[in-house]
Amino acid sequence: MTMADENEMRDDVHYRAALLTDLPGLPSDFTPSDDRQGMIHHAESDLRETKFCAPVGRGGLGKELSMRLSHATVGMAPSLQEPTTTTTTTTPPTAGRRTPSLAFREGEAETVRKVLDKVDATSSKRMREGFNERNFTAGVLNSFFIFFCLGRFPEHFWILYFVETVIFIPTKFVSMVKAKPLCEALYYLDLCWFLNFAGMLALFAFPFTFLFDIDIPEEWRREVYLAAVGAACGPLLGATLVLPFVAFLFHDSRTMTGLFIHLLPPILTYCFLWHADEIREAWPNVFHLDYLSNIKFFPDSGPFFLPGTGLGTVAGNGMALYFGWFVPYTVWMLAVGLDLPRTTRRSKQRDGTPRPPRYDTVFHSTVRGGLCILLGKACWGRPKSVSIQQMENNDFELRDFAVYMMAHATAAVSSIYILAYPCFTSKNAHLCIIAGLIILCVHRGSKRYTYYSTAMYGRLIRTNFEDLIAEDLAEESKTK
């Protein structure tokens, strides 16, 4: 290789390395310091064209970048420049050349700064939402503490459940009230929250009656116990299985609260079912569990019965508790709830104008997440554009709500047969189901953390580059 060839290769390697590595904010030693480092960092010699010219394509930004790339090659070896029709005099490699770093900064520094500002803004938003090492550590340690107490002190696990819910539920409620653009406080009317509030009330009532010497009939205690087993091991376990947002996100107290209200009640029920002797020995005056030897899962008439019948059994009481929520909630949604989040509400103010939307519901949040399109296509043959318009306006059809509630009831009742029954009949089955759901929730959380650390920022950068290119093209069209 001749000296001229070596100079040409050196110029080209340094130019390409600078284009790809000399970003604002990177450490100074990241730019290749000599030929060898340049060759190591940028062995693929076509990166300049594919990474810079191809993404911008045609338009103002592409033209400007091409011009700056052509200026940047001034003073380089003739073989690296595009052929021209005129004869030029090749200048020596070291004479009057602009450095590659300067050429890059003059070309795309402003664009990169804008994108980095977007990335920094997203990172700051995550930090404000609790994505930091302190919250992550607290979440991990709290989870370990919960499982330690389950294995070591099952007779006292009810106290831990009560403390966890008393702390986390009000904290989540504050964030739900402050949620934008719509307040999420009415999410507390959903089934999972209703069941947890009922459980908290029962756990508070039993020690309270003992402390103040208030007698609760043994039959009432038994009926509450049966309903708790059916609801916790049925609908709550089923919701943990199918809802994708029930996950271990250790830094996020909102997500962890959602996990606890779905997963802790079945774990608590496990303690009362399979460690009843330890609980009775530790708390003889609080929990009267003498009736456990004489309880049934299904009524004597068989496993199939109408809601409201079959009382005195796990399945019968569990269904009665579910439909005790289902009927009032459906009536409230039809009378009030469906209208609350609508962009143009049916309810009017005194001056005749529609009331502003202020509150969201779990139904609206679920359906506008894509379920509206699925229901419209599968059930009604509704055009996708119409479903999208309904999602944007939070204005859904009554038939969508009817299908949603029927599916909800079907899933809840089925979970009592599919999940609650094996939990009631077998300790090992109960433990395996809980362990499987814990693994599933950990997997969901790991996917989310993978997204946070990789795909999210790549998608953010691509999106902002597309936006900047679109803005540039718009500016160019205005000037023409």
Tab-separated table of C-alpha atoms in Angstrom:
chain	number	residue	atom	x	y	z
A	1	MET	CA	0.000	0.000	0.000
A	2	THR	CA	1.395	3.376	-0.998
A	3	MET	CA	1.638	6.401	1.263
A	4	ALA	CA	-1.198	8.095	-0.642
A	5	ASP	CA	-3.453	5.098	-0.109
A	6	GLU	CA	-2.695	5.105	3.596
A	7	ASN	CA	-3.544	8.824	3.827
A	8	GLU	CA	-6.824	8.261	2.005
A	9	MET	CA	-7.799	5.412	4.282
A	10	ARG	CA	-6.810	7.392	7.390
A	11	ASP	CA	-8.901	10.376	6.290
A	12	ASP	CA	-11.908	8.223	5.574
A	13	VAL	CA	-11.698	6.273	8.843
A	14	HIS	CA	-11.409	9.422	10.944
A	15	TYR	CA	-14.295	11.031	9.099
A	16	ARG	CA	-16.601	8.080	9.588
A	17	ALA	CA	-15.605	7.638	13.233
A	18	ALA	CA	-16.329	11.265	13.978
A	19	LEU	CA	-19.734	11.161	12.310
A	20	LEU	CA	-20.750	8.208	14.459
A	21	THR	CA	-19.085	8.879	17.786
A	22	ASP	CA	-18.537	12.590	18.368
A	23	LEU	CA	-21.947	13.212	19.959
A	24	PRO	CA	-22.558	16.105	22.383
A	25	GLY	CA	-22.207	14.960	25.954
A	26	LEU	CA	-20.064	11.870	25.179
A	27	PRO	CA	-16.693	11.506	26.939
A	28	SER	CA	-13.759	12.971	25.086
A	29	ASP	CA	-11.921	9.657	24.834
A	30	PHE	CA	-14.862	8.115	22.964
A	31	THR	CA	-13.639	9.640	19.674
A	32	PRO	CA	-10.876	7.476	18.131
A	33	SER	CA	-7.473	8.861	19.028
A	34	ASP	CA	-5.516	7.217	16.208
A	35	ASP	CA	-5.880	5.107	13.085
A	36	ARG	CA	-5.946	1.820	14.936
A	37	GLN	CA	-8.777	2.877	17.264
A	38	GLY	CA	-10.694	4.298	14.345
A	39	MET	CA	-10.426	1.015	12.487
A	40	ILE	CA	-11.556	-0.951	15.569
A	41	HIS	CA	-14.586	1.261	16.311
A	42	HIS	CA	-15.774	1.585	12.726
A	43	ALA	CA	-14.835	-1.400	10.662
A	44	GLU	CA	-17.989	-1.150	8.581
A	45	SER	CA	-17.073	1.527	6.090
A	46	ASP	CA	-20.589	2.145	4.777
A	47	LEU	CA	-22.083	3.350	8.068
A	48	ARG	CA	-21.884	7.009	7.084
A	49	GLU	CA	-24.291	6.528	4.214
A	50	THR	CA	-26.713	4.067	5.860
A	51	LYS	CA	-26.947	5.770	9.264
A	52	PHE	CA	-27.093	9.395	8.168
A	53	CYS	CA	-28.266	9.695	4.588
A	54	ALA	CA	-30.827	6.870	4.515
A	55	PRO	CA	-32.872	7.809	7.594
A	56	VAL	CA	-33.419	11.403	6.548
A	57	GLY	CA	-34.253	10.574	2.948
A	58	ARG	CA	-35.552	13.376	0.824
A	59	GLY	CA	-36.541	16.799	2.033
A	60	GLY	CA	-34.921	19.789	3.644
A	61	LEU	CA	-32.998	17.880	6.306
A	62	GLY	CA	-31.678	15.374	3.804
A	63	LYS	CA	-30.550	18.093	1.416
A	64	GLU	CA	-28.873	20.063	4.148
A	65	LEU	CA	-27.104	16.959	5.457
A	66	SER	CA	-25.915	16.018	1.974
A	67	MET	CA	-24.516	19.513	1.482
A	68	ARG	CA	-22.705	19.363	4.801
A	69	LEU	CA	-21.332	15.927	4.054
A	70	SER	CA	-20.009	17.195	0.750
A	71	HIS	CA	-18.394	20.184	2.497
A	72	ALA	CA	-16.878	17.851	5.072
A	73	THR	CA	-15.014	15.935	2.367
A	74	VAL	CA	-13.248	19.035	1.099
A	75	GLY	CA	-9.544	18.545	1.479
A	76	MET	CA	-9.755	14.756	1.606
A	77	ALA	CA	-8.206	12.418	-0.925
A	78	PRO	CA	-9.729	12.541	-4.421
A	79	SER	CA	-10.891	8.935	-4.256
A	80	LEU	CA	-13.164	9.817	-1.313
A	81	GLN	CA	-14.906	12.685	-3.103
A	82	GLU	CA	-17.660	12.350	-5.655
A	83	PRO	CA	-16.419	12.706	-9.244
A	84	THR	CA	-16.858	16.111	-10.829
A	85	THR	CA	-16.611	17.335	-14.376
A	86	THR	CA	-13.958	19.915	-13.574
A	87	THR	CA	-10.353	19.304	-12.728
A	88	THR	CA	-9.387	20.248	-9.188
A	89	THR	CA	-6.088	20.427	-7.447
A	90	THR	CA	-5.725	17.996	-4.601
A	91	THR	CA	-4.602	19.728	-1.456
A	92	PRO	CA	-2.302	18.003	0.973
A	93	PRO	CA	-4.112	16.047	3.678
A	94	THR	CA	-2.972	18.381	6.405
A	95	ALA	CA	-3.529	21.693	4.674
A	96	GLY	CA	-6.564	23.764	5.677
A	97	ARG	CA	-8.844	20.840	6.453
A	98	ARG	CA	-11.858	21.234	8.779
A	99	THR	CA	-11.769	18.578	11.453
A	100	PRO	CA	-14.350	15.781	11.237
A	101	SER	CA	-15.696	16.659	14.713
A	102	LEU	CA	-16.390	20.227	13.621
A	103	ALA	CA	-18.085	19.005	10.451
A	104	PHE	CA	-20.401	16.789	12.468
A	105	ARG	CA	-21.265	19.428	15.032
A	106	GLU	CA	-22.084	21.916	12.340
A	107	GLY	CA	-24.253	19.337	10.610
A	108	GLU	CA	-26.565	17.629	13.101
A	109	ALA	CA	-25.711	18.822	16.608
A	110	GLU	CA	-28.955	20.764	17.023
A	111	THR	CA	-31.073	17.802	15.945
A	112	VAL	CA	-29.305	15.464	18.333
A	113	ARG	CA	-29.679	17.966	21.176
A	114	LYS	CA	-33.425	18.134	20.613
A	115	VAL	CA	-33.723	14.363	20.716
A	116	LEU	CA	-31.540	14.111	23.813
A	117	ASP	CA	-33.707	16.748	25.489
A	118	LYS	CA	-36.730	14.526	24.845
A	119	VAL	CA	-34.901	11.533	26.302
A	120	ASP	CA	-33.886	13.548	29.365
A	121	ALA	CA	-37.467	14.756	29.822
A	122	THR	CA	-38.744	11.184	29.740
A	123	SER	CA	-36.087	10.083	32.229
A	124	SER	CA	-36.995	12.953	34.550
A	125	LYS	CA	-40.680	12.027	34.324
A	126	ARG	CA	-39.890	8.431	35.284
A	127	MET	CA	-37.807	9.640	38.215
A	128	ARG	CA	-40.632	11.851	39.437
A	129	GLU	CA	-42.975	8.867	39.231
A	130	GLY	CA	-40.697	6.911	41.566
A	131	PHE	CA	-38.286	5.174	39.181
A	132	ASN	CA	-35.260	5.388	41.462
A	133	GLU	CA	-33.032	3.134	43.511
A	134	ARG	CA	-34.693	4.024	46.840
A	135	ASN	CA	-38.193	2.964	45.789
A	136	PHE	CA	-36.872	-0.088	43.975
A	137	THR	CA	-34.981	-1.241	47.068
A	138	ALA	CA	-38.002	-0.675	49.295
A	139	GLY	CA	-40.246	-2.608	46.905
A	140	VAL	CA	-37.900	-5.589	46.723
A	141	LEU	CA	-37.372	-5.739	50.483
A	142	ASN	CA	-41.105	-5.428	51.155
A	143	SER	CA	-41.821	-8.316	48.788
A	144	PHE	CA	-39.195	-10.477	50.481
A	145	PHE	CA	-40.658	-9.562	53.876
A	146	ILE	CA	-44.160	-10.587	52.771
A	147	PHE	CA	-43.028	-14.013	51.601
A	148	PHE	CA	-40.869	-14.470	54.686
A	149	CYS	CA	-43.879	-13.813	56.918
A	150	LEU	CA	-45.976	-16.208	54.854
A	151	GLY	CA	-43.507	-19.029	55.367
A	152	ARG	CA	-42.454	-18.271	58.942
A	153	PHE	CA	-45.531	-16.699	60.587
A	154	PRO	CA	-48.673	-17.731	58.669
A	155	GLU	CA	-50.781	-17.289	61.841
A	156	HIS	CA	-49.933	-13.563	61.864
A	157	PHE	CA	-50.130	-12.927	58.141
A	158	TRP	CA	-53.541	-11.268	58.489
A	159	ILE	CA	-51.900	-8.424	60.425
A	160	LEU	CA	-49.396	-7.855	57.643
A	161	TYR	CA	-52.191	-7.806	55.044
A	162	PHE	CA	-54.098	-5.246	57.065
A	163	VAL	CA	-51.034	-3.016	57.516
A	164	GLU	CA	-50.026	-3.245	53.836
A	165	THR	CA	-53.479	-2.307	52.600
A	166	VAL	CA	-53.881	0.523	55.117
A	167	ILE	CA	-50.624	2.031	53.838
A	168	PHE	CA	-50.818	1.372	50.107
A	169	ILE	CA	-54.494	1.932	49.342
A	170	PRO	CA	-54.663	5.540	50.620
A	171	THR	CA	-51.352	6.302	48.873
A	172	LYS	CA	-52.725	5.031	45.594
A	173	PHE	CA	-55.973	6.887	46.132
A	174	VAL	CA	-54.113	10.207	46.343
A	175	SER	CA	-52.385	9.539	43.017
A	176	MET	CA	-55.673	8.438	41.451
A	177	VAL	CA	-57.382	11.648	42.542
A	178	LYS	CA	-54.555	13.683	40.994
A	179	ALA	CA	-54.553	11.686	37.751
A	180	LYS	CA	-54.834	13.605	34.494
A	181	PRO	CA	-56.720	14.214	32.280
A	182	LEU	CA	-59.499	12.437	34.233
A	183	CYS	CA	-59.720	11.676	37.936
A	184	GLU	CA	-59.445	7.924	38.631
A	185	ALA	CA	-61.001	7.923	42.101
A	186	LEU	CA	-64.044	5.979	40.842
A	187	TYR	CA	-61.789	3.023	40.049
A	188	TYR	CA	-62.374	2.129	43.699
A	189	LEU	CA	-65.887	1.036	42.732
A	190	ASP	CA	-64.495	-1.858	40.712
A	191	LEU	CA	-64.860	-5.437	41.952
A	192	CYS	CA	-61.287	-6.022	43.101
A	193	TRP	CA	-61.294	-2.911	45.257
A	194	PHE	CA	-64.741	-3.729	46.612
A	195	LEU	CA	-63.607	-7.202	47.716
A	196	ASN	CA	-60.504	-5.811	49.419
A	197	PHE	CA	-62.524	-3.187	51.264
A	198	ALA	CA	-64.886	-5.912	52.435
A	199	GLY	CA	-61.933	-8.007	53.613
A	200	MET	CA	-60.379	-5.065	55.450
A	201	LEU	CA	-63.696	-4.373	57.164
A	202	ALA	CA	-63.971	-7.988	58.332
A	203	LEU	CA	-60.381	-8.071	59.604
A	204	PHE	CA	-60.991	-4.846	61.505
A	205	ALA	CA	-64.352	-5.954	62.880
A	206	PHE	CA	-63.180	-9.193	64.488
A	207	PRO	CA	-60.461	-7.674	66.737
A	208	PHE	CA	-62.719	-4.667	67.385
A	209	THR	CA	-65.550	-6.837	68.692
A	210	PHE	CA	-63.105	-8.682	70.925
A	211	LEU	CA	-61.616	-5.491	72.388
A	212	PHE	CA	-65.013	-3.965	73.117
A	213	ASP	CA	-66.701	-7.227	74.080
A	214	ILE	CA	-69.195	-7.191	71.217
A	215	ASP	CA	-70.592	-10.561	70.354
A	216	ILE	CA	-70.785	-11.607	66.691
A	217	PRO	CA	-72.970	-14.685	66.106
A	218	GLU	CA	-70.967	-17.712	65.085
A	219	GLU	CA	-73.165	-18.181	62.025
A	220	TRP	CA	-72.244	-14.710	60.744
A	221	ARG	CA	-68.563	-15.471	61.131
A	222	ARG	CA	-68.999	-18.664	59.184
A	223	GLU	CA	-70.871	-16.993	56.320
A	224	VAL	CA	-68.213	-14.274	56.028
A	225	TYR	CA	-65.475	-16.891	55.967
A	226	LEU	CA	-67.162	-18.871	53.188
A	227	ALA	CA	-67.727	-15.765	51.059
A	228	ALA	CA	-64.105	-14.671	51.548
A	229	VAL	CA	-62.738	-18.029	50.392
A	230	GLY	CA	-64.957	-18.079	47.296
A	231	ALA	CA	-64.218	-14.492	46.260
A	232	ALA	CA	-60.488	-14.422	47.030
A	233	CYS	CA	-59.659	-17.773	45.441
A	234	GLY	CA	-62.032	-17.192	42.523
A	235	PRO	CA	-62.392	-13.723	40.962
A	236	LEU	CA	-59.243	-12.235	42.528
A	237	LEU	CA	-57.036	-15.152	41.480
A	238	GLY	CA	-58.624	-15.053	38.036
A	239	ALA	CA	-57.980	-11.325	37.711
A	240	THR	CA	-54.338	-11.875	38.663
A	241	LEU	CA	-54.091	-14.423	35.887
A	242	VAL	CA	-55.598	-12.375	33.050
A	243	LEU	CA	-54.819	-8.727	33.821
A	244	PRO	CA	-51.455	-7.754	32.277
A	245	PHE	CA	-50.847	-4.792	34.593
A	246	VAL	CA	-50.770	-7.011	37.707
A	247	ALA	CA	-46.981	-7.251	37.907
A	248	PHE	CA	-43.970	-6.838	40.166
A	249	LEU	CA	-42.759	-3.306	39.443
A	250	PHE	CA	-40.817	-2.757	42.642
A	251	HIS	CA	-40.261	0.981	42.188
A	252	ASP	CA	-43.893	1.838	41.385
A	253	SER	CA	-46.162	1.966	44.422
A	254	ARG	CA	-49.256	2.267	42.201
A	255	THR	CA	-48.515	-0.961	40.369
A	256	MET	CA	-47.454	-2.742	43.546
A	257	THR	CA	-50.731	-1.723	45.190
A	258	GLY	CA	-52.616	-3.231	42.263
A	259	LEU	CA	-50.560	-6.397	42.678
A	260	PHE	CA	-51.233	-6.605	46.423
A	261	ILE	CA	-55.013	-6.219	46.185
A	262	HIS	CA	-55.128	-9.127	43.727
A	263	LEU	CA	-52.495	-11.465	45.150
A	264	LEU	CA	-52.509	-10.942	48.935
A	265	PRO	CA	-56.160	-11.956	49.558
A	266	PRO	CA	-55.642	-15.440	48.011
A	267	ILE	CA	-52.450	-15.797	50.080
A	268	LEU	CA	-54.334	-14.738	53.206
A	269	THR	CA	-57.047	-17.267	52.387
A	270	TYR	CA	-54.338	-19.923	52.073
A	271	CYS	CA	-53.293	-19.158	55.647
A	272	PHE	CA	-56.869	-19.397	56.963
A	273	LEU	CA	-57.565	-22.594	55.045
A	274	TRP	CA	-54.392	-24.563	55.677
A	275	HIS	CA	-52.968	-22.985	58.857
A	276	ALA	CA	-56.230	-22.646	60.759
A	277	ASP	CA	-54.903	-24.496	63.792
A	278	GLU	CA	-51.975	-22.083	64.203
A	279	ILE	CA	-54.310	-19.079	63.797
A	280	ARG	CA	-56.802	-20.462	66.292
A	281	GLU	CA	-54.020	-21.115	68.786
A	282	ALA	CA	-52.454	-17.672	68.363
A	283	TRP	CA	-55.734	-15.697	68.252
A	284	PRO	CA	-58.393	-17.790	70.038
A	285	ASN	CA	-60.582	-14.828	70.977
A	286	VAL	CA	-60.401	-13.073	67.596
A	287	PHE	CA	-61.002	-15.824	65.044
A	288	HIS	CA	-63.405	-18.628	65.867
A	289	LEU	CA	-62.587	-21.306	63.344
A	290	ASP	CA	-64.259	-24.296	64.973
A	291	TYR	CA	-66.710	-24.519	62.085
A	292	LEU	CA	-64.034	-25.354	59.489
A	293	SER	CA	-64.579	-29.091	59.826
A	294	ASN	CA	-68.170	-28.718	58.666
A	295	ILE	CA	-68.049	-26.555	55.543
A	296	LYS	CA	-68.788	-27.506	51.934
A	297	PHE	CA	-67.788	-26.008	48.622
A	298	PHE	CA	-70.993	-26.816	46.685
A	299	PRO	CA	-74.552	-27.092	48.030
A	300	ASP	CA	-76.186	-30.475	48.378
A	301	SER	CA	-78.278	-29.789	45.271
A	302	GLY	CA	-75.178	-29.943	43.076
A	303	PRO	CA	-72.517	-27.677	41.587
A	304	PHE	CA	-74.923	-25.721	39.388
A	305	PHE	CA	-77.384	-23.311	40.966
A	306	LEU	CA	-78.784	-19.829	40.517
A	307	PRO	CA	-77.072	-16.847	42.157
A	308	GLY	CA	-78.564	-16.203	45.564
A	309	THR	CA	-79.181	-19.874	46.195
A	310	GLY	CA	-76.747	-22.400	47.588
A	311	LEU	CA	-75.942	-20.175	50.549
A	312	GLY	CA	-73.937	-21.696	53.373
A	313	THR	CA	-71.290	-23.002	50.980
A	314	VAL	CA	-68.105	-21.541	49.503
A	315	ALA	CA	-69.464	-21.393	45.968
A	316	GLY	CA	-72.892	-20.100	46.992
A	317	ASN	CA	-71.575	-17.360	49.264
A	318	GLY	CA	-68.836	-16.387	46.826
A	319	MET	CA	-71.367	-15.911	44.021
A	320	ALA	CA	-73.734	-14.039	46.322
A	321	LEU	CA	-70.945	-11.634	47.236
A	322	TYR	CA	-70.047	-11.136	43.572
A	323	PHE	CA	-73.588	-10.393	42.457
A	324	GLY	CA	-74.032	-8.200	45.503
A	325	TRP	CA	-71.490	-5.970	43.766
A	326	PHE	CA	-72.523	-6.691	40.156
A	327	VAL	CA	-76.134	-5.493	40.316
A	328	PRO	CA	-75.574	-2.114	42.042
A	329	TYR	CA	-72.501	-1.386	39.906
A	330	THR	CA	-74.368	-2.089	36.664
A	331	VAL	CA	-77.272	0.132	37.708
A	332	TRP	CA	-74.898	2.942	38.677
A	333	MET	CA	-72.993	2.698	35.397
A	334	LEU	CA	-76.196	2.872	33.365
A	335	ALA	CA	-77.545	5.791	35.374
A	336	VAL	CA	-74.385	7.834	35.912
A	337	GLY	CA	-71.072	6.162	35.179
A	338	LEU	CA	-71.243	5.820	31.391
A	339	ASP	CA	-71.715	9.555	30.989
A	340	LEU	CA	-68.977	10.783	33.354
A	341	PRO	CA	-65.921	10.489	31.051
A	342	ARG	CA	-67.661	11.469	27.789
A	343	THR	CA	-66.054	14.361	25.952
A	344	THR	CA	-69.529	15.705	25.227
A	345	ARG	CA	-71.632	14.661	28.178
A	346	ARG	CA	-75.389	14.129	28.106
A	347	SER	CA	-75.698	15.753	31.504
A	348	LYS	CA	-76.215	19.515	31.247
A	349	GLN	CA	-75.304	22.464	33.424
A	350	ARG	CA	-77.805	25.164	34.403
A	351	ASP	CA	-76.982	27.207	31.321
A	352	GLY	CA	-77.716	24.239	29.064
A	353	THR	CA	-74.124	23.433	28.140
A	354	PRO	CA	-72.721	19.914	28.682
A	355	ARG	CA	-70.949	19.298	31.944
A	356	PRO	CA	-67.178	18.862	31.594
A	357	PRO	CA	-65.768	15.329	31.835
A	358	ARG	CA	-63.992	14.836	35.145
A	359	TYR	CA	-64.034	11.182	36.196
A	360	ASP	CA	-62.853	8.004	34.547
A	361	THR	CA	-64.107	4.458	35.172
A	362	VAL	CA	-62.477	1.060	34.864
A	363	PHE	CA	-64.887	0.189	32.051
A	364	HIS	CA	-63.870	3.197	29.956
A	365	SER	CA	-60.185	2.673	30.679
A	366	THR	CA	-60.390	-0.969	29.602
A	367	VAL	CA	-62.518	-0.504	26.492
A	368	ARG	CA	-60.589	2.428	25.047
A	369	GLY	CA	-57.386	0.418	25.393
A	370	GLY	CA	-58.342	-1.461	22.210
A	371	LEU	CA	-61.216	-3.647	23.367
A	372	CYS	CA	-63.691	-1.322	21.622
A	373	ILE	CA	-62.131	-2.124	18.246
A	374	LEU	CA	-62.202	-5.846	19.000
A	375	LEU	CA	-65.829	-5.802	20.134
A	376	GLY	CA	-66.888	-3.693	17.180
A	377	LYS	CA	-65.236	-6.009	14.688
A	378	ALA	CA	-66.132	-9.355	16.275
A	379	CYS	CA	-69.647	-8.625	17.504
A	380	TRP	CA	-71.163	-5.834	15.437
A	381	GLY	CA	-69.133	-5.459	12.260
A	382	ARG	CA	-68.476	-1.864	13.231
A	383	PRO	CA	-65.929	0.047	11.132
A	384	LYS	CA	-62.606	0.576	12.848
A	385	SER	CA	-62.781	4.326	12.274
A	386	VAL	CA	-66.061	4.497	14.209
A	387	SER	CA	-64.574	2.534	17.119
A	388	ILE	CA	-61.550	4.818	17.193
A	389	GLN	CA	-63.830	7.848	17.282
A	390	GLN	CA	-65.726	6.331	20.209
A	391	MET	CA	-62.446	5.713	22.033
A	392	GLU	CA	-61.321	9.293	21.498
A	393	ASN	CA	-64.622	10.652	22.828
A	394	ASN	CA	-65.111	8.047	25.609
A	395	ASP	CA	-68.586	7.569	24.171
A	396	PHE	CA	-69.331	3.854	23.888
A	397	GLU	CA	-72.486	2.035	22.906
A	398	LEU	CA	-74.730	0.346	25.445
A	399	ARG	CA	-74.275	-2.975	23.699
A	400	ASP	CA	-70.511	-2.731	24.299
A	401	PHE	CA	-71.163	-2.228	28.007
A	402	ALA	CA	-73.614	-5.151	28.030
A	403	VAL	CA	-71.057	-7.503	26.459
A	404	TYR	CA	-68.368	-6.251	28.856
A	405	MET	CA	-70.464	-6.915	31.955
A	406	MET	CA	-71.660	-10.316	30.722
A	407	ALA	CA	-68.067	-11.351	30.044
A	408	HIS	CA	-67.089	-10.049	33.485
A	409	ALA	CA	-69.778	-12.122	35.187
A	410	THR	CA	-68.961	-15.225	33.167
A	411	ALA	CA	-65.259	-14.974	34.027
A	412	ALA	CA	-65.952	-14.355	37.723
A	413	VAL	CA	-68.340	-17.290	38.101
A	414	SER	CA	-66.058	-19.580	36.077
A	415	SER	CA	-63.095	-18.706	38.281
A	416	ILE	CA	-64.947	-20.032	41.320
A	417	TYR	CA	-65.243	-23.432	39.639
A	418	ILE	CA	-61.830	-23.485	37.961
A	419	LEU	CA	-59.591	-21.869	40.605
A	420	ALA	CA	-61.409	-21.700	43.940
A	421	TYR	CA	-62.467	-25.358	43.954
A	422	PRO	CA	-58.947	-26.851	43.668
A	423	CYS	CA	-57.679	-24.293	46.203
A	424	PHE	CA	-60.353	-25.420	48.644
A	425	THR	CA	-59.785	-29.147	48.152
A	426	SER	CA	-55.970	-29.339	48.042
A	427	LYS	CA	-53.263	-27.466	49.916
A	428	ASN	CA	-50.685	-28.347	47.259
A	429	ALA	CA	-52.958	-27.129	44.467
A	430	HIS	CA	-53.570	-23.865	46.308
A	431	LEU	CA	-49.844	-23.355	46.848
A	432	CYS	CA	-48.950	-24.235	43.236
A	433	ILE	CA	-51.525	-21.817	41.822
A	434	ILE	CA	-50.199	-18.996	43.978
A	435	ALA	CA	-46.589	-19.847	43.091
A	436	GLY	CA	-47.432	-19.945	39.388
A	437	LEU	CA	-49.118	-16.551	39.552
A	438	ILE	CA	-46.134	-15.075	41.409
A	439	ILE	CA	-43.834	-16.299	38.641
A	440	LEU	CA	-46.196	-14.843	36.042
A	441	CYS	CA	-46.264	-11.454	37.777
A	442	VAL	CA	-42.469	-11.408	38.062
A	443	HIS	CA	-42.229	-12.176	34.345
A	444	ARG	CA	-44.574	-9.303	33.517
A	445	GLY	CA	-42.466	-6.962	35.613
A	446	SER	CA	-39.241	-8.118	33.975
A	447	LYS	CA	-40.706	-7.411	30.538
A	448	ARG	CA	-41.577	-3.915	31.666
A	449	TYR	CA	-38.095	-3.256	33.021
A	450	THR	CA	-36.618	-4.560	29.779
A	451	TYR	CA	-38.777	-2.089	27.906
A	452	TYR	CA	-37.717	0.755	30.205
A	453	SER	CA	-34.016	0.040	29.720
A	454	THR	CA	-33.979	-0.734	25.986
A	455	ALA	CA	-36.903	-0.389	23.627
A	456	MET	CA	-38.500	2.666	25.222
A	457	TYR	CA	-35.578	5.000	24.536
A	458	GLY	CA	-34.931	3.576	21.085
A	459	ARG	CA	-38.578	4.130	20.182
A	460	LEU	CA	-38.458	7.612	21.675
A	461	ILE	CA	-35.389	8.546	19.606
A	462	ARG	CA	-36.892	7.196	16.389
A	463	THR	CA	-40.182	8.991	17.031
A	464	ASN	CA	-38.491	12.318	17.643
A	465	PHE	CA	-36.270	11.999	14.596
A	466	GLU	CA	-39.401	11.373	12.541
A	467	ASP	CA	-41.078	14.414	14.101
A	468	LEU	CA	-38.074	16.622	13.388
A	469	ILE	CA	-37.908	15.440	9.795
A	470	ALA	CA	-41.633	16.071	9.389
A	471	GLU	CA	-41.214	19.592	10.777
A	472	ASP	CA	-38.367	20.224	8.388
A	473	LEU	CA	-40.389	19.011	5.414
A	474	ALA	CA	-43.307	21.220	6.482
A	475	GLU	CA	-41.037	24.262	6.686
A	476	GLU	CA	-39.651	23.489	3.255
A	477	SER	CA	-43.112	23.185	1.715
A	478	LYS	CA	-44.068	26.576	3.161
A	479	THR	CA	-41.070	28.267	1.586
A	480	LYS	CA	-41.837	26.904	-1.875
